[in-house]
Coordinates of C-alpha atoms in Angstrom, one line a residue:
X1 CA 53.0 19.2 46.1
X2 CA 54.4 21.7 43.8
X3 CA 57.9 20.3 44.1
X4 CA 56.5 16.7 43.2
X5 CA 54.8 18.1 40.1
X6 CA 58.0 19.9 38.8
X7 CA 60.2 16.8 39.7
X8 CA 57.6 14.2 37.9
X9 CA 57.3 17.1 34.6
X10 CA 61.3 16.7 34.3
X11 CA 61.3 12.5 34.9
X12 CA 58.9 11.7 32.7
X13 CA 59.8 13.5 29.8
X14 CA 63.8 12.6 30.4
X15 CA 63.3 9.2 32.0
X16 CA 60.1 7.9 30.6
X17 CA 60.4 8.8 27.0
X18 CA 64.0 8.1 25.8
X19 CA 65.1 9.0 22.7
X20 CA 67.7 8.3 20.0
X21 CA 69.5 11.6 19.8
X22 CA 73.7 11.3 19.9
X23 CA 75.4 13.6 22.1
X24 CA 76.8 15.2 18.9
X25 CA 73.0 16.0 18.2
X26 CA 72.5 17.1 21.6
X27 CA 74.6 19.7 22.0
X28 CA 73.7 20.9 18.3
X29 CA 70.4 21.4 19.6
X30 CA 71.6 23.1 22.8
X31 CA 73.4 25.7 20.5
X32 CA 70.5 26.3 18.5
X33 CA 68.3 26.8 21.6
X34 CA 71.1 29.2 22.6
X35 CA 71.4 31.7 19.1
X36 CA 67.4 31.5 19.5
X37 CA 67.5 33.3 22.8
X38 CA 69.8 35.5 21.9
X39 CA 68.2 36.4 18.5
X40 CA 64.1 36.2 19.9
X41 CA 62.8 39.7 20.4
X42 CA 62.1 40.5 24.4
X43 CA 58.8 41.1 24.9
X44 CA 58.2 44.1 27.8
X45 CA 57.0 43.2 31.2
X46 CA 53.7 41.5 31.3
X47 CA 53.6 41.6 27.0
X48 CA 53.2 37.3 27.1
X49 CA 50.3 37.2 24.9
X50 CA 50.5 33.9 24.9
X51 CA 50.2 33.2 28.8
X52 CA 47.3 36.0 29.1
X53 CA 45.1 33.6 26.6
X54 CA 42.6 32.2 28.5
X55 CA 42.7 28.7 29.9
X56 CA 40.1 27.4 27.5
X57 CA 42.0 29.0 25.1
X58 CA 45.2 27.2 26.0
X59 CA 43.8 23.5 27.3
X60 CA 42.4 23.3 23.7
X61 CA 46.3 23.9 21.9
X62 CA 47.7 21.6 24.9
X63 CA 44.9 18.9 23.8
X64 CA 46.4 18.7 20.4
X65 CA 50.4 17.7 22.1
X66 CA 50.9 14.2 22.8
X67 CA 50.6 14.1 27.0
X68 CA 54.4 14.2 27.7
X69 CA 54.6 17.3 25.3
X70 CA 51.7 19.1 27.2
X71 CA 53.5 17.8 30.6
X72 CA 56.7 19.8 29.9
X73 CA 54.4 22.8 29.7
X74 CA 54.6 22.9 33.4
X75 CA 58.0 24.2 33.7
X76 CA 56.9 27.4 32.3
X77 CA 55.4 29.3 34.8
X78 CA 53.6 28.6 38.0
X79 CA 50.3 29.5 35.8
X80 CA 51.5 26.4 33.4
X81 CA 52.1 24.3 36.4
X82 CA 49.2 22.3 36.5
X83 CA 47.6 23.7 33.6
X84 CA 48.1 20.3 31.7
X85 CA 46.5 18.7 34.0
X86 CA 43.0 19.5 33.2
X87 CA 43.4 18.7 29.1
X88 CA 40.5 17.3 27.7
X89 CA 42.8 14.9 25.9
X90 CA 45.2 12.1 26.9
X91 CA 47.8 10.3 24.7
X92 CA 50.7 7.8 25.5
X93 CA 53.0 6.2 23.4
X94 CA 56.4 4.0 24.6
X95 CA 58.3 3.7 21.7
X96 CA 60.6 1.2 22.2
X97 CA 63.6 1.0 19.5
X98 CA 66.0 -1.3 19.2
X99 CA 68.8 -2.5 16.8
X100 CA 68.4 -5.9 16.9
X101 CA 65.8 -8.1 13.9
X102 CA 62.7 -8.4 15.3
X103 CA 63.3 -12.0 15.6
X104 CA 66.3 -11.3 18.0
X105 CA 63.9 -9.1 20.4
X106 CA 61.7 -11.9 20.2
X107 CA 63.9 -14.0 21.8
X108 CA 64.9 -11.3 24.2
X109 CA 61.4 -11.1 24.9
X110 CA 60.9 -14.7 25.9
X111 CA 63.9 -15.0 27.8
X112 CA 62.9 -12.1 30.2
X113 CA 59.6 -13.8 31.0
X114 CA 61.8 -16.4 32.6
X115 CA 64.5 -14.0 33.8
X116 CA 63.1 -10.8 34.8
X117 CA 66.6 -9.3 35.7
X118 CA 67.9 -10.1 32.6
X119 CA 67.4 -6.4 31.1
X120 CA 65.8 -3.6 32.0
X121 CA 62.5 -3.4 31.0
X122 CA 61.4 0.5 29.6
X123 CA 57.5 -1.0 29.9
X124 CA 57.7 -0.1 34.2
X125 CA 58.7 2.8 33.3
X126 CA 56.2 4.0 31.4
X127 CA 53.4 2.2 33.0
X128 CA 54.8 4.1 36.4
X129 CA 54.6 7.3 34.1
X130 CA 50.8 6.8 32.9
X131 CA 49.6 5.8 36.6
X132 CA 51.1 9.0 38.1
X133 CA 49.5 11.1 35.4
X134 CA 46.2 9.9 35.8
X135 CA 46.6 10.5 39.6
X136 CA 47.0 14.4 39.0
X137 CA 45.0 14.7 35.9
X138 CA 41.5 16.6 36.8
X139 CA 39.3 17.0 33.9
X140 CA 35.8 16.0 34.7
X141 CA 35.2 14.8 31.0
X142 CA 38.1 13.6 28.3
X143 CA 37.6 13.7 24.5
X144 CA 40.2 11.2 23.5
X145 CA 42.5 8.6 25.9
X146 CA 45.0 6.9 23.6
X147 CA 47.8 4.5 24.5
X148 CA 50.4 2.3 22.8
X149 CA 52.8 -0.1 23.5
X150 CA 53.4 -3.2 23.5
X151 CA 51.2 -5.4 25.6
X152 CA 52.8 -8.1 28.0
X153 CA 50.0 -10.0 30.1
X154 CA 51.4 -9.2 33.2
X155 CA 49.8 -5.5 33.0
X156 CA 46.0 -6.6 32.6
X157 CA 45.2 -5.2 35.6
X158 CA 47.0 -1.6 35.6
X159 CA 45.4 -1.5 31.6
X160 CA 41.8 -2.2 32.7
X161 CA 42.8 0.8 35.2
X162 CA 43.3 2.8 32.7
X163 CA 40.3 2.0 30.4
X164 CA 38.1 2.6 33.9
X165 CA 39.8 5.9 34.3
X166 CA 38.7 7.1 30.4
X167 CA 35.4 5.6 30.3
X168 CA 34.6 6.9 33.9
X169 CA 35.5 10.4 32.0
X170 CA 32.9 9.8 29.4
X171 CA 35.8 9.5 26.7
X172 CA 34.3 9.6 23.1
X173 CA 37.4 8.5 21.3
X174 CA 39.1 5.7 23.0
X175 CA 42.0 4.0 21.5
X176 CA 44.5 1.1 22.9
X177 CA 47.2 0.3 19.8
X178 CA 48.4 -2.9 21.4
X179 CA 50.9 -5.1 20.2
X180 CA 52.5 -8.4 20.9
X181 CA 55.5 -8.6 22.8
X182 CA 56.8 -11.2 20.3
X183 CA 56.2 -12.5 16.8
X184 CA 53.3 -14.5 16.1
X185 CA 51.6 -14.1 19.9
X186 CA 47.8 -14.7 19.6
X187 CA 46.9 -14.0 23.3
X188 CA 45.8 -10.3 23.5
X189 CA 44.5 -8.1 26.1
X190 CA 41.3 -8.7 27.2
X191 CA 38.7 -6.3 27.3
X192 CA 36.6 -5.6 30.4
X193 CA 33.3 -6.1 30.8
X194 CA 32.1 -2.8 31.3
X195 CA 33.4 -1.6 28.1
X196 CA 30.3 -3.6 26.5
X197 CA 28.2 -1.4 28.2
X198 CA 29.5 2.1 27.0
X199 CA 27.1 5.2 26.2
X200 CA 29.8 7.7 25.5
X201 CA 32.2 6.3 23.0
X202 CA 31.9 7.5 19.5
X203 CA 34.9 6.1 18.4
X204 CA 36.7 3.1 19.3
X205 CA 40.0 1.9 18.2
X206 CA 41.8 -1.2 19.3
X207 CA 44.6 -4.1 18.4
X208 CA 45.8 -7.1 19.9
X209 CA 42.6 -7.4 22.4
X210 CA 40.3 -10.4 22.9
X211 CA 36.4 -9.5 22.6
X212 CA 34.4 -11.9 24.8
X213 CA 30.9 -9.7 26.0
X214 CA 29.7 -11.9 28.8
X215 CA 26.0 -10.2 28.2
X216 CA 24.5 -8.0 25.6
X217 CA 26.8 -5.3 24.2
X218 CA 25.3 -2.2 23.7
X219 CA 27.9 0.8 22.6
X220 CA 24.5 3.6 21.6
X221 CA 26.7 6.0 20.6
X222 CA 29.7 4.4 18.9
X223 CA 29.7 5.2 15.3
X224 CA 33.3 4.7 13.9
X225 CA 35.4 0.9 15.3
X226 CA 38.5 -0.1 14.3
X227 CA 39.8 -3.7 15.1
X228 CA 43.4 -4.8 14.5
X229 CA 45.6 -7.9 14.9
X230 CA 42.3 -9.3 16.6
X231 CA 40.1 -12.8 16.6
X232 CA 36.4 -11.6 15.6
X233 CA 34.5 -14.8 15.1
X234 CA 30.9 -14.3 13.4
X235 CA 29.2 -14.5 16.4
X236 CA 31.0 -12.0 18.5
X237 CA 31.0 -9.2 14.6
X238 CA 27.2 -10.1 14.4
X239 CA 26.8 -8.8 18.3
X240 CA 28.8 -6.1 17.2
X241 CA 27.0 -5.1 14.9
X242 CA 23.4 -6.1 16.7
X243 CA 24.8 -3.7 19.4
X244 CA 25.9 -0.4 17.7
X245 CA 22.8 0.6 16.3
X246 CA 24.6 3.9 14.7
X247 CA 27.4 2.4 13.6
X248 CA 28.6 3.9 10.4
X249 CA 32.0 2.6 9.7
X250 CA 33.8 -0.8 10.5
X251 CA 36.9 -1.4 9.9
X252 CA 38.8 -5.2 10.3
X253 CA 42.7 -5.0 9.8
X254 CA 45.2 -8.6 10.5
X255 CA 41.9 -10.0 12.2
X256 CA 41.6 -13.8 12.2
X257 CA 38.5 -16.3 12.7
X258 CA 35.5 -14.9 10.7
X259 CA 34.7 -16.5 7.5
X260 CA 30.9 -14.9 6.9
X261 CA 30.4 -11.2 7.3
X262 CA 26.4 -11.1 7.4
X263 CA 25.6 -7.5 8.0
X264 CA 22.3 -6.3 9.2
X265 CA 23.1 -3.4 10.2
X266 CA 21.1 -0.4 8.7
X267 CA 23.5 2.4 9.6
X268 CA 26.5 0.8 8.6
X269 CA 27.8 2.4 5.3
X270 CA 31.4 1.9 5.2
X271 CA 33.7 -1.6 5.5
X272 CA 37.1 -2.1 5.3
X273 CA 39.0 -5.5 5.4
X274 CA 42.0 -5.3 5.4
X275 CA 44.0 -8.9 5.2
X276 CA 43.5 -11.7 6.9
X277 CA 45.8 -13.2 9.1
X278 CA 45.7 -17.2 9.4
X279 CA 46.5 -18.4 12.9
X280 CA 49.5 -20.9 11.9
X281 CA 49.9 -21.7 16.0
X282 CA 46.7 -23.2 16.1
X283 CA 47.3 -25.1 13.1
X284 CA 44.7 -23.2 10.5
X285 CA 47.1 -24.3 7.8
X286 CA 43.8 -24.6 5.0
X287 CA 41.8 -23.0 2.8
X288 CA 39.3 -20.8 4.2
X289 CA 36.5 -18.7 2.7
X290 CA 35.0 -15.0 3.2
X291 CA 31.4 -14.1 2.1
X292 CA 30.7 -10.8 2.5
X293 CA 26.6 -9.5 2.7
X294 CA 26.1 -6.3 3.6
X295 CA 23.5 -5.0 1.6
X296 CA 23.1 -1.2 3.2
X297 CA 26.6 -0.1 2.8
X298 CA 27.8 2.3 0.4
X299 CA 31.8 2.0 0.9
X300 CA 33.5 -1.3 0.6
X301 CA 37.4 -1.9 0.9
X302 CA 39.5 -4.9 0.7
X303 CA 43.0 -4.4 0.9
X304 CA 46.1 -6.4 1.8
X305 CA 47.0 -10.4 2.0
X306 CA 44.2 -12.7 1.9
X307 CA 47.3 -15.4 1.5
X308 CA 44.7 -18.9 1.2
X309 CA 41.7 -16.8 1.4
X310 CA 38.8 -17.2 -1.2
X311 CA 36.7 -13.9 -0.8
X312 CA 33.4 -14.2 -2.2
X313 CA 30.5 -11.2 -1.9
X314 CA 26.8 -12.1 -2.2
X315 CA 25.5 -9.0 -2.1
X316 CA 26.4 -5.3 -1.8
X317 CA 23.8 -3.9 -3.8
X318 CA 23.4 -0.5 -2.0
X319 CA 27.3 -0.1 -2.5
X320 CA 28.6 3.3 -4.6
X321 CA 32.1 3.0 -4.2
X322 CA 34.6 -0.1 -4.1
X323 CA 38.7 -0.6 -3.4
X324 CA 39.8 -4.4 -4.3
X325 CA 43.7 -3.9 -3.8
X326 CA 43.8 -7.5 -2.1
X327 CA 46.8 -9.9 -3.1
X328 CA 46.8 -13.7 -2.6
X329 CA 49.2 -14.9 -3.2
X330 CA 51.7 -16.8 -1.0
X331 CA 54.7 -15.2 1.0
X332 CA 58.0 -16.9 0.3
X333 CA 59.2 -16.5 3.7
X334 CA 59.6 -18.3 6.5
X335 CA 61.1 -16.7 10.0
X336 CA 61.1 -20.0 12.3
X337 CA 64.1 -22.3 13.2
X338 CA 61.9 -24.8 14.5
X339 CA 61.9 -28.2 12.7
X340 CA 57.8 -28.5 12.7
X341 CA 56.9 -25.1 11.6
X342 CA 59.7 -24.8 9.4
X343 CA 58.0 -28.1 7.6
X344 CA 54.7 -26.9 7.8
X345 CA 55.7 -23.8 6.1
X346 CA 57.4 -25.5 3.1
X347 CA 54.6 -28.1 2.7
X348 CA 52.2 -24.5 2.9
X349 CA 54.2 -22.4 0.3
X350 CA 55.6 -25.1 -2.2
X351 CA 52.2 -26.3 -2.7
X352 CA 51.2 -25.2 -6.7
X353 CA 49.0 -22.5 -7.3
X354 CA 45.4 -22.7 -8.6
X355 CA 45.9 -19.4 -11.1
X356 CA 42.4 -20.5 -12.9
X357 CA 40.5 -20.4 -9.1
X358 CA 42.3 -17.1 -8.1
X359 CA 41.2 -15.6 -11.3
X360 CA 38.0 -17.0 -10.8
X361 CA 37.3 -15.3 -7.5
X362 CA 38.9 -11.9 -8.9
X363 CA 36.3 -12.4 -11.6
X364 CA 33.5 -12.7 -9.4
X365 CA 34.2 -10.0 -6.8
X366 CA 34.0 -7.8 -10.1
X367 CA 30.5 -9.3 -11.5
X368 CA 29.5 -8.5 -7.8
X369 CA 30.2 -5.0 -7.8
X370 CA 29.2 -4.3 -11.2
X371 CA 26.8 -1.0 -10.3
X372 CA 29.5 0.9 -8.7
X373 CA 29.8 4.4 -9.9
X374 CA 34.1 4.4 -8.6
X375 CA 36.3 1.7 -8.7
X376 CA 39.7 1.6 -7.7
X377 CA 41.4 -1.7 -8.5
X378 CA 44.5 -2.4 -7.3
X379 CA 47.7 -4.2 -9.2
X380 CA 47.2 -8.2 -8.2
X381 CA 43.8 -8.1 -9.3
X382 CA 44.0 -6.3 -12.6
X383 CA 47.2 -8.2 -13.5
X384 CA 46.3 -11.6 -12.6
X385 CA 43.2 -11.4 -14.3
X386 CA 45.1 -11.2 -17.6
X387 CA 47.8 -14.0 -16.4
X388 CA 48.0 -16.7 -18.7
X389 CA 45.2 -15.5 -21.2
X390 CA 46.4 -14.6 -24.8
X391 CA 45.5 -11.2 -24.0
X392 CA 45.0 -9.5 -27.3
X393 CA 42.3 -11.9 -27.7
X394 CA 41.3 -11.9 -24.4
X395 CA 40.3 -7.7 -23.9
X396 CA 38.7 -8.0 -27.4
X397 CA 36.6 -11.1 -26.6
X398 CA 32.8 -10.3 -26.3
X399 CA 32.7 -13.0 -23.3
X400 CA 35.1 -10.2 -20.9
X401 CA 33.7 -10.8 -17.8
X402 CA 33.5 -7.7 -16.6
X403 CA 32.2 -5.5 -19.5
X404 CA 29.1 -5.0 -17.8
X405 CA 31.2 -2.6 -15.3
X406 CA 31.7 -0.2 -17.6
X407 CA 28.1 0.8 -18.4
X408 CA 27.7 2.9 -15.3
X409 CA 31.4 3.4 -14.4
X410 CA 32.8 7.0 -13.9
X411 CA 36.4 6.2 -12.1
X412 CA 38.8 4.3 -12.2
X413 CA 41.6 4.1 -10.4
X414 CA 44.5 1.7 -11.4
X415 CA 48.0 0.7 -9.2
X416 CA 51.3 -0.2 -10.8
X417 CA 53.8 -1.7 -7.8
X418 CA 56.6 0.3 -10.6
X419 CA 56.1 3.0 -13.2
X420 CA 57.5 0.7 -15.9
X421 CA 54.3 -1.6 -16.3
X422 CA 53.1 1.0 -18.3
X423 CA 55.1 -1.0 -21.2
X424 CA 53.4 -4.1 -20.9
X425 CA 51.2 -5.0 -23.7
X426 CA 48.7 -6.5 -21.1
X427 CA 48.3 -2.9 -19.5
X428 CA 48.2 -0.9 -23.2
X429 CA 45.4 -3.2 -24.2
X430 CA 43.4 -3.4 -21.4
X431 CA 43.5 0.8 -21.2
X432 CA 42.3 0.5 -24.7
X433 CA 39.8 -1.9 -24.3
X434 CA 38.5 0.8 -21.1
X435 CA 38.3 3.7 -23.2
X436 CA 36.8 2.2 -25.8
X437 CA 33.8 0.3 -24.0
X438 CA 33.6 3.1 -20.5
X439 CA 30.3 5.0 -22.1
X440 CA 30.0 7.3 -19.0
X441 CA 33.8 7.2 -18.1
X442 CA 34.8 10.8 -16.6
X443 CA 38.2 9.3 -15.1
X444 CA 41.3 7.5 -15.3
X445 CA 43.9 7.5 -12.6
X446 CA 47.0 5.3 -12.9
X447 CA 49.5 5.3 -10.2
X448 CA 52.3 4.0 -8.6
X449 CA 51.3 1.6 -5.5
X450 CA 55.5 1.4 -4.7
X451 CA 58.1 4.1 -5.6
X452 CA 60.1 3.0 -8.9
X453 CA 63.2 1.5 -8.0
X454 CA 65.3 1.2 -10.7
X455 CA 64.9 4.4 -13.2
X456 CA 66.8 4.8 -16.5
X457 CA 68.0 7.5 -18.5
X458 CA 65.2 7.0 -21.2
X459 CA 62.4 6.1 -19.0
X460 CA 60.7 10.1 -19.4
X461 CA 61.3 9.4 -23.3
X462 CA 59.3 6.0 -23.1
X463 CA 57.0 7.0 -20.3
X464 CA 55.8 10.0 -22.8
X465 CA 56.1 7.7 -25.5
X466 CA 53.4 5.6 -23.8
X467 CA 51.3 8.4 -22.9
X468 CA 50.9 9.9 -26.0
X469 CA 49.5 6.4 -27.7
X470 CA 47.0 6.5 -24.9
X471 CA 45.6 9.6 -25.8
X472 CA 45.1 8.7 -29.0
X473 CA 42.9 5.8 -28.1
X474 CA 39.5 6.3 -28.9
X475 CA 37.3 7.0 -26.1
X476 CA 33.5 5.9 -26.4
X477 CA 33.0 8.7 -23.3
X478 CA 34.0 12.4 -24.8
X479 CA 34.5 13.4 -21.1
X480 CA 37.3 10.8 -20.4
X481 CA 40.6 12.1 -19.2
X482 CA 43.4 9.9 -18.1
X483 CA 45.9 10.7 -15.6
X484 CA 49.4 9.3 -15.0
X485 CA 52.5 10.1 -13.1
X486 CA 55.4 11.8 -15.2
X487 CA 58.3 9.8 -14.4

């Protein structure tokens, strides 16, 4: 048995978990390793303070290695042998790099589903690697069981193995980062039924799954759920929600197929959307609309694309603090040499804009979160607001639409994609017309959201230029300080 152990330590860290490294690299490494040993003070006989810890002592440092670090423990001593394998905390990862586009592994992708021998697939090796770890792991009770990797169909059956090995361990953080095994797959690994049933997780984190509860789901102690690349209808985010009665934070990232977020949930207090992905296989080519009401909950984010989206809130009125970095706008590009989608995508992206709608909808998220005491407000918004206005007039009109904001606002947090939008008279005006009208104003952040590209040899000179005619702005709050990056 011990022999198996030490041959599996040394296969699945060299065989399992490839890396990149040139044999130039290599053998730099192995001649660092080398000075180190003959540089590294010899401890006496029996002076390994390290190996005399105790084993609570050392499970707790292994739990914080990724699994095939803690594995190559083993080769230590005999008293590291199996000491990995009673770590409270499991973790693996199959990284799989590659130097082709990601529309070129796609097609590798599909052409191995019909021609298995057609290259070597890493995915059997690392499933072989998980199953044989599980088989000598022996802690009664696990704290975290994370995997990731992306998710062929074929392996539904060894993955529900694995979630039946964590949740039979009364895992309180479970996470399964999933992917598709080619672009714009909409299939997903389905979860098992008695996940819905689950009285241990506190923290659940999953992508690329399908959610289809059978009965009633009841997760009592979940309190923190993350949902990627995932369809969450209303129905199945409302049983959800009707389920997790501690539920504190939700968050929804590249999810598809809810338009109405109605939460009733009284523990909730934090939500996060972040784009929404429109399923262009099943032909969803339209405009759609989001309603947010979620009256109880304190934190609200939406970030990313909501490309076609109309995002509307009815009613947040508990919330304290709010993040609209959203964008929609339409992507230019279009990765498909197929005749139909290639068509569908021009007649999608050529089609004009509505600037007066989008501004609209910016407009009314803003009248909606009016009583927030931060807001952080990200480029596309701010900028498109002012799109097409005269905008001297426009920040000095009494009829600004959101001047009511600024009579309880304390932050405010503004993104640039580049440094050099500081220029802009749209930007100087609309700082002015902050300071100015912020009564209770404590802060002003403005950032970069992208690293500047292209920087000049006078940009300090204009970028302190800049600065100094905002601090000479009147400010109607005597506490107001404004923050910038020095360029």
């Amino acid at each position: 048995m011990e022999e198996e152990s030490s041959g599996f330590i040394h296969s699945f860290s060299d065989r399992y978990y490839t890396t990149n490294n040139s044999e130039e690299e290599e053998e730099e490494e192995e001649d660092h390793r080398t000075k180190s040993r003959k540089h590294a003070p010899i401890l006496e006989e029996g002076k390994d303070r390290i190996s005399t810890l105790p084993d609570s002592v050392l499970l707790s440092i292994l739990s914080f290695l990724p699994t095939k670090e803690a594995i190559k423990t083993g080769v230590l001593s005999k008293r590291w042998a199996y000491l990995w394998t009673s770590v409270s905390s499991l973790s693996f990862e199959l990284e799989e790099y590659y130097s082709e586009s990601c529309l070129v592994k796609s097609i590798h992708d599909f052409t191995r589903a019909f021609d298995p021998t057609s290259a070597v697939d890493p995915i059997d090796d690392f499933t072989s690697a998980v199953d044989h770890t599980l088989l000598l792991h022996r802690a009664p009770k696990l704290t975290n069981f994370s995997v990731r990797f992306k998710y062929r169909t074929k392996l539904k059956a060894r993955l529900d193995l694995w979630v039946w090995f964590a949740t039979s361990a009364k895992v309180s953080q479970l996470s399964l980062h999933l992917s598709p095994p080619y672009y714009l797959d909409f299939d997903g690994y389905q979860l098992p039924q008695h996940l819905y049933t689950n009285e241990f997780v506190s923290e659940f984190n999953f992508s690329y799954c399908k959610v289809f509860p059978n009965g009633l789901l009841h997760w009592s102690s979940l309190k923190h759920l993350c949902i990627g690349q995932s369809a969450m209808c209303d129905d199945v985010i409302r049983e959800v929600l009707m389920g997790s009665p501690r539920l504190e934070s939700l968050e929804l990232h590249d999810c598809w197929e809810f338009n109405r977020l109605d939460i009733v949930s009284e523990s909730l207090r934090k939500l996060v959307i972040d784009s929404y992905v429109i399923d262009m296989l099943k032909g969803n080519v339209r405009e759609l609309e989001l309603e947010i009401v979620a009256p109880k909950i304190h934190s609200l984010e939406i970030l990313g694309n909501f490309e076609k989206i109309k995002c509307r809130i009815k009613d947040v009125s508990a919330l304290v603090e709010a993040k609209l970095d959203f964008d929609m706008r339409k992507s230019s590009e279009c990765y498909f040499d197929d005749d139909y989608y290639s068509e569908t995508y021009k007649e999608y992206y050529e089609e004009e804009e509505d600037y007066k709608e989008y501004q609209d909808i910016v407009r009314d998220i803003l009248d909606s979160v009016h009583h927030v005491k931060k807001l952080t407000v990200g480029n596309w918004c701010l900028m498109f607001l002012v799109s097409r206005y005269d905008e001297v007039n426009h920040w000095k009109s009494k009829e600004i639409y959101f001047k009511f904001l600024l009579r309880c606002l304390k932050s405010i947090k503004i993104k640039l994609f580049y440094f050099e939008g500081i220029h802009t008279k749209e930007f100087i005006f609309l700082v002015q017309f902050l300071l100015t009208n912020a009564n209770v104003l404590e802060k002003m952040v403005i950032t970069n959201a992208l690293p500047m590209r292209i920087s000049t040899s006078n940009m300090p000179l204009k970028s302190l230029q800049v600065a100094l005619k905002l601090l000479n702005f009147p400010r109607s709050s005597p506490h107001a300080v404004v923050m910038f990056p020095y360029q």
